[in-house]
Amino acid sequence: MAAPNASRTPPNVRQALQFLLAHGWLESATKPKLFNLIAAQTTLLDALLEPLDLRVVVDDVRGLAFLAVVPDYAGDDTDESEQDDWTHPLMKRQRLTLEQSLLLALLRREFLQREQESGTGTAVRVTVDSLLPQLETYLGATGSDMQERKRLGQLLENLRTHGMVTEVDAQDCITIRPMIVHLLNPENLQTLLLRLRAVAEPGGAGHGEGAP
């Protein structure tokens, strides 16, 4: 009988790596064993991901682990404009509309406020009705409650596919996922603010692309 190959990656690490490559992220609330393994084996996973120019980011406090492109992926010889437009064969940059970016910013603010009040790691649920007036403040009212709820519903569904929120539940609530803290950073928010100011000015452009 042949001896086991000592250099072979342990089965549980292979499972964790395959899950991350398939889904991109996971939360300890739904996959506690995999999360604990990833948190304990980050160095090994980073070494296995090195040829792919990917790395593992672990947010222990919020119970979140996700894949990210290594910081120097674009290369030292690439200028900033080219770095902004990079694409990775396994992880493509997503472009959001102004409305999607605005809703993300509102949800992120709500998430961080709840964390300050209840502590980091607390599940953050909000009602859909509470989001409507906030969105109208920036985008304006359409004059039709049904149309405004439909617009918000479409925006939430798009963000759900990116792992930012859950589906609307029976109580007409959503849960904001902790990934939202890592998706939006100060640079993204500054870009969004400048874009909103440009749209608000007379002759400003319409709803275009927002923060990535």
mmCIF file of C-alpha atoms in Angstrom:
data_model
loop_
_atom_site.group_PDB
_atom_site.id
_atom_site.type_symbol
_atom_site.label_atom_id
_atom_site.label_comp_id
_atom_site.label_asym_id
_atom_site.label_seq_id
_atom_site.Cartn_x
_atom_site.Cartn_y
_atom_site.Cartn_z
ATOM 1 C CA MET A 1 0.000 0.000 0.000
ATOM 2 C CA ALA A 2 1.438 3.365 -1.022
ATOM 3 C CA ALA A 3 2.252 5.848 1.720
ATOM 4 C CA PRO A 4 0.199 9.071 1.832
ATOM 5 C CA ASN A 5 1.729 12.015 0.001
ATOM 6 C CA ALA A 6 2.919 14.356 2.758
ATOM 7 C CA SER A 7 3.012 17.337 0.367
ATOM 8 C CA ARG A 8 -0.638 16.973 -0.590
ATOM 9 C CA THR A 9 -2.881 19.765 0.704
ATOM 10 C CA PRO A 10 -5.057 18.574 3.620
ATOM 11 C CA PRO A 11 -8.646 17.743 2.542
ATOM 12 C CA ASN A 12 -10.236 20.337 4.843
ATOM 13 C CA VAL A 13 -7.979 23.092 3.470
ATOM 14 C CA ARG A 14 -8.802 22.010 -0.078
ATOM 15 C CA GLN A 15 -12.505 22.214 0.776
ATOM 16 C CA ALA A 16 -12.116 25.716 2.190
ATOM 17 C CA LEU A 17 -10.122 26.884 -0.820
ATOM 18 C CA GLN A 18 -12.600 25.422 -3.284
ATOM 19 C CA PHE A 19 -15.508 27.070 -1.451
ATOM 20 C CA LEU A 20 -13.814 30.470 -1.552
ATOM 21 C CA LEU A 21 -13.003 30.128 -5.254
ATOM 22 C CA ALA A 22 -16.582 29.097 -6.011
ATOM 23 C CA HIS A 23 -18.380 31.704 -3.886
ATOM 24 C CA GLY A 24 -15.844 34.439 -3.169
ATOM 25 C CA TRP A 25 -16.798 34.877 0.490
ATOM 26 C CA LEU A 26 -18.416 33.227 3.494
ATOM 27 C CA GLU A 27 -19.739 34.179 6.917
ATOM 28 C CA SER A 28 -19.140 32.363 10.187
ATOM 29 C CA ALA A 29 -22.873 32.515 10.921
ATOM 30 C CA THR A 30 -23.607 30.094 8.076
ATOM 31 C CA LYS A 31 -20.291 28.225 7.730
ATOM 32 C CA PRO A 32 -18.666 28.274 11.186
ATOM 33 C CA LYS A 33 -16.337 25.306 10.656
ATOM 34 C CA LEU A 34 -15.041 26.571 7.311
ATOM 35 C CA PHE A 35 -14.653 30.088 8.682
ATOM 36 C CA ASN A 36 -12.630 28.897 11.687
ATOM 37 C CA LEU A 37 -10.435 26.824 9.395
ATOM 38 C CA ILE A 38 -9.823 29.740 7.037
ATOM 39 C CA ALA A 39 -9.036 32.080 9.952
ATOM 40 C CA ALA A 40 -6.507 29.564 11.290
ATOM 41 C CA GLN A 41 -4.953 28.709 7.900
ATOM 42 C CA THR A 42 -4.811 32.140 6.238
ATOM 43 C CA THR A 43 -1.050 31.941 5.635
ATOM 44 C CA LEU A 44 -1.326 28.537 3.942
ATOM 45 C CA LEU A 45 -4.315 29.628 1.864
ATOM 46 C CA ASP A 46 -2.489 32.784 0.751
ATOM 47 C CA ALA A 47 0.447 30.632 -0.360
ATOM 48 C CA LEU A 48 -1.870 28.356 -2.357
ATOM 49 C CA LEU A 49 -3.560 31.390 -3.932
ATOM 50 C CA GLU A 50 -0.311 33.181 -4.783
ATOM 51 C CA PRO A 51 -0.114 31.922 -8.403
ATOM 52 C CA LEU A 52 -3.639 33.285 -8.928
ATOM 53 C CA ASP A 53 -2.772 36.772 -7.603
ATOM 54 C CA LEU A 54 -5.457 36.374 -4.943
ATOM 55 C CA ARG A 55 -5.393 36.484 -1.141
ATOM 56 C CA VAL A 56 -7.741 35.785 1.762
ATOM 57 C CA VAL A 57 -9.063 38.611 3.912
ATOM 58 C CA VAL A 58 -10.481 37.629 7.306
ATOM 59 C CA ASP A 59 -12.622 39.963 9.410
ATOM 60 C CA ASP A 60 -12.582 38.100 12.730
ATOM 61 C CA VAL A 61 -14.805 40.600 14.512
ATOM 62 C CA ARG A 62 -17.626 40.409 11.984
ATOM 63 C CA GLY A 63 -17.111 36.746 11.143
ATOM 64 C CA LEU A 64 -16.367 37.298 7.462
ATOM 65 C CA ALA A 65 -13.787 35.834 5.085
ATOM 66 C CA PHE A 66 -13.441 36.727 1.419
ATOM 67 C CA LEU A 67 -11.092 36.653 -1.551
ATOM 68 C CA ALA A 68 -9.391 39.788 -2.793
ATOM 69 C CA VAL A 69 -6.942 40.615 -5.547
ATOM 70 C CA VAL A 70 -3.427 41.183 -4.206
ATOM 71 C CA PRO A 71 -2.594 44.900 -3.814
ATOM 72 C CA ASP A 72 0.175 44.898 -6.453
ATOM 73 C CA TYR A 73 -1.752 42.884 -9.042
ATOM 74 C CA ALA A 74 -1.642 45.637 -11.702
ATOM 75 C CA GLY A 75 2.160 45.812 -11.480
ATOM 76 C CA ASP A 76 4.536 48.633 -10.665
ATOM 77 C CA ASP A 77 4.778 49.716 -14.306
ATOM 78 C CA THR A 78 1.036 50.360 -14.662
ATOM 79 C CA ASP A 79 -0.137 53.939 -14.219
ATOM 80 C CA GLU A 80 -3.105 54.834 -11.973
ATOM 81 C CA SER A 81 -5.624 55.141 -14.821
ATOM 82 C CA GLU A 82 -4.840 51.611 -15.949
ATOM 83 C CA GLN A 83 -5.007 50.302 -12.386
ATOM 84 C CA ASP A 84 -8.527 51.708 -12.058
ATOM 85 C CA ASP A 85 -9.604 49.622 -15.053
ATOM 86 C CA TRP A 86 -7.940 46.299 -14.190
ATOM 87 C CA THR A 87 -9.769 43.058 -14.725
ATOM 88 C CA HIS A 88 -8.841 39.765 -13.125
ATOM 89 C CA PRO A 89 -9.699 36.508 -14.943
ATOM 90 C CA LEU A 90 -11.209 35.079 -11.746
ATOM 91 C CA MET A 91 -12.518 38.251 -10.109
ATOM 92 C CA LYS A 92 -13.825 41.003 -12.316
ATOM 93 C CA ARG A 93 -14.475 44.500 -11.011
ATOM 94 C CA GLN A 94 -18.160 45.360 -10.831
ATOM 95 C CA ARG A 95 -19.426 48.751 -11.911
ATOM 96 C CA LEU A 96 -22.537 50.065 -10.152
ATOM 97 C CA THR A 97 -24.975 52.748 -11.231
ATOM 98 C CA LEU A 98 -25.289 55.953 -9.251
ATOM 99 C CA GLU A 99 -28.530 54.714 -7.651
ATOM 100 C CA GLN A 100 -26.927 51.414 -6.601
ATOM 101 C CA SER A 101 -23.896 53.214 -5.177
ATOM 102 C CA LEU A 102 -26.130 55.625 -3.269
ATOM 103 C CA LEU A 103 -28.150 52.821 -1.718
ATOM 104 C CA LEU A 104 -24.924 51.050 -0.764
ATOM 105 C CA ALA A 105 -23.705 54.190 0.986
ATOM 106 C CA LEU A 106 -26.993 54.531 2.889
ATOM 107 C CA LEU A 107 -26.932 50.880 3.934
ATOM 108 C CA ARG A 108 -23.290 51.123 5.011
ATOM 109 C CA ARG A 109 -24.073 54.142 7.184
ATOM 110 C CA GLU A 110 -26.988 52.273 8.754
ATOM 111 C CA PHE A 111 -24.774 49.221 9.348
ATOM 112 C CA LEU A 112 -22.024 51.208 11.084
ATOM 113 C CA GLN A 113 -24.511 53.177 13.201
ATOM 114 C CA ARG A 114 -26.087 49.953 14.447
ATOM 115 C CA GLU A 115 -22.647 48.532 15.208
ATOM 116 C CA GLN A 116 -21.815 51.596 17.298
ATOM 117 C CA GLU A 117 -25.069 51.228 19.204
ATOM 118 C CA SER A 118 -25.183 47.447 19.670
ATOM 119 C CA GLY A 119 -21.592 46.325 19.189
ATOM 120 C CA THR A 120 -19.610 44.933 16.285
ATOM 121 C CA GLY A 121 -20.851 41.587 15.013
ATOM 122 C CA THR A 122 -24.519 42.327 15.655
ATOM 123 C CA ALA A 123 -26.919 41.321 12.883
ATOM 124 C CA VAL A 124 -28.300 44.485 11.285
ATOM 125 C CA ARG A 125 -31.891 44.285 9.988
ATOM 126 C CA VAL A 126 -33.786 47.202 8.485
ATOM 127 C CA THR A 127 -37.277 47.541 7.057
ATOM 128 C CA VAL A 128 -37.722 48.316 3.384
ATOM 129 C CA ASP A 129 -40.110 51.154 4.295
ATOM 130 C CA SER A 130 -37.373 52.881 6.316
ATOM 131 C CA LEU A 131 -35.140 53.028 3.237
ATOM 132 C CA LEU A 132 -37.687 54.673 0.940
ATOM 133 C CA PRO A 133 -37.575 58.221 2.397
ATOM 134 C CA GLN A 134 -33.760 58.139 2.567
ATOM 135 C CA LEU A 135 -33.532 57.225 -1.096
ATOM 136 C CA GLU A 136 -36.100 59.849 -2.067
ATOM 137 C CA THR A 137 -34.053 62.532 -0.299
ATOM 138 C CA TYR A 138 -31.278 62.100 -2.870
ATOM 139 C CA LEU A 139 -33.104 60.751 -5.936
ATOM 140 C CA GLY A 140 -36.390 62.589 -5.579
ATOM 141 C CA ALA A 141 -39.914 61.178 -5.422
ATOM 142 C CA THR A 142 -41.585 59.711 -8.503
ATOM 143 C CA GLY A 143 -45.075 60.534 -7.251
ATOM 144 C CA SER A 144 -46.061 56.876 -7.170
ATOM 145 C CA ASP A 145 -45.563 54.784 -4.040
ATOM 146 C CA MET A 146 -45.747 51.601 -6.105
ATOM 147 C CA GLN A 147 -43.134 52.819 -8.553
ATOM 148 C CA GLU A 148 -40.793 53.919 -5.752
ATOM 149 C CA ARG A 149 -41.050 50.549 -3.990
ATOM 150 C CA LYS A 150 -40.434 48.808 -7.294
ATOM 151 C CA ARG A 151 -37.329 50.925 -7.878
ATOM 152 C CA LEU A 152 -36.036 50.156 -4.386
ATOM 153 C CA GLY A 153 -36.861 46.464 -4.783
ATOM 154 C CA GLN A 154 -34.840 46.255 -7.998
ATOM 155 C CA LEU A 155 -31.870 48.008 -6.371
ATOM 156 C CA LEU A 156 -31.978 45.688 -3.348
ATOM 157 C CA GLU A 157 -32.147 42.611 -5.564
ATOM 158 C CA ASN A 158 -29.074 43.770 -7.459
ATOM 159 C CA LEU A 159 -27.168 44.299 -4.217
ATOM 160 C CA ARG A 160 -28.315 40.892 -2.978
ATOM 161 C CA THR A 161 -26.616 39.219 -5.938
ATOM 162 C CA HIS A 162 -23.377 40.927 -4.842
ATOM 163 C CA GLY A 163 -23.733 39.585 -1.280
ATOM 164 C CA MET A 164 -24.510 42.957 0.325
ATOM 165 C CA VAL A 165 -27.994 42.195 1.670
ATOM 166 C CA THR A 166 -30.314 39.235 2.166
ATOM 167 C CA GLU A 167 -33.652 38.668 0.507
ATOM 168 C CA VAL A 168 -36.631 40.607 1.822
ATOM 169 C CA ASP A 169 -38.202 38.429 4.526
ATOM 170 C CA ALA A 170 -41.802 37.920 5.630
ATOM 171 C CA GLN A 171 -41.570 41.012 7.880
ATOM 172 C CA ASP A 172 -40.534 43.145 4.882
ATOM 173 C CA CYS A 173 -37.001 43.451 6.288
ATOM 174 C CA ILE A 174 -33.528 42.837 4.950
ATOM 175 C CA THR A 175 -30.323 41.993 6.785
ATOM 176 C CA ILE A 176 -27.287 44.036 5.773
ATOM 177 C CA ARG A 177 -24.287 41.765 5.324
ATOM 178 C CA PRO A 178 -20.890 42.747 6.812
ATOM 179 C CA MET A 179 -19.262 42.632 3.355
ATOM 180 C CA ILE A 180 -20.679 46.125 2.810
ATOM 181 C CA VAL A 181 -18.040 47.593 5.142
ATOM 182 C CA HIS A 182 -15.238 46.255 2.943
ATOM 183 C CA LEU A 183 -16.841 47.089 -0.404
ATOM 184 C CA LEU A 184 -17.222 50.784 0.285
ATOM 185 C CA ASN A 185 -14.133 52.634 1.481
ATOM 186 C CA PRO A 186 -13.533 56.399 1.976
ATOM 187 C CA GLU A 187 -12.253 56.744 -1.602
ATOM 188 C CA ASN A 188 -15.423 55.168 -3.006
ATOM 189 C CA LEU A 189 -17.607 57.400 -0.839
ATOM 190 C CA GLN A 190 -15.729 60.537 -1.907
ATOM 191 C CA THR A 191 -16.212 59.597 -5.572
ATOM 192 C CA LEU A 192 -19.925 59.081 -4.923
ATOM 193 C CA LEU A 193 -20.232 62.460 -3.167
ATOM 194 C CA LEU A 194 -18.582 64.265 -6.065
ATOM 195 C CA ARG A 195 -20.859 62.470 -8.521
ATOM 196 C CA LEU A 196 -23.983 63.398 -6.553
ATOM 197 C CA ARG A 197 -22.890 67.046 -6.488
ATOM 198 C CA ALA A 198 -22.335 66.986 -10.248
ATOM 199 C CA VAL A 199 -25.804 65.537 -10.853
ATOM 200 C CA ALA A 200 -27.425 68.072 -8.508
ATOM 201 C CA GLU A 201 -25.875 71.038 -10.336
ATOM 202 C CA PRO A 202 -27.841 72.642 -13.204
ATOM 203 C CA GLY A 203 -27.082 70.775 -16.405
ATOM 204 C CA GLY A 204 -25.568 67.897 -14.461
ATOM 205 C CA ALA A 205 -25.325 64.482 -16.093
ATOM 206 C CA GLY A 206 -27.919 61.800 -15.520
ATOM 207 C CA HIS A 207 -27.557 58.615 -13.562
ATOM 208 C CA GLY A 208 -24.323 57.020 -14.723
ATOM 209 C CA GLU A 209 -21.734 54.804 -13.204
ATOM 210 C CA GLY A 210 -20.950 55.257 -9.540
ATOM 211 C CA ALA A 211 -18.422 53.835 -7.159
ATOM 212 C CA PRO A 212 -17.124 50.363 -8.008
#
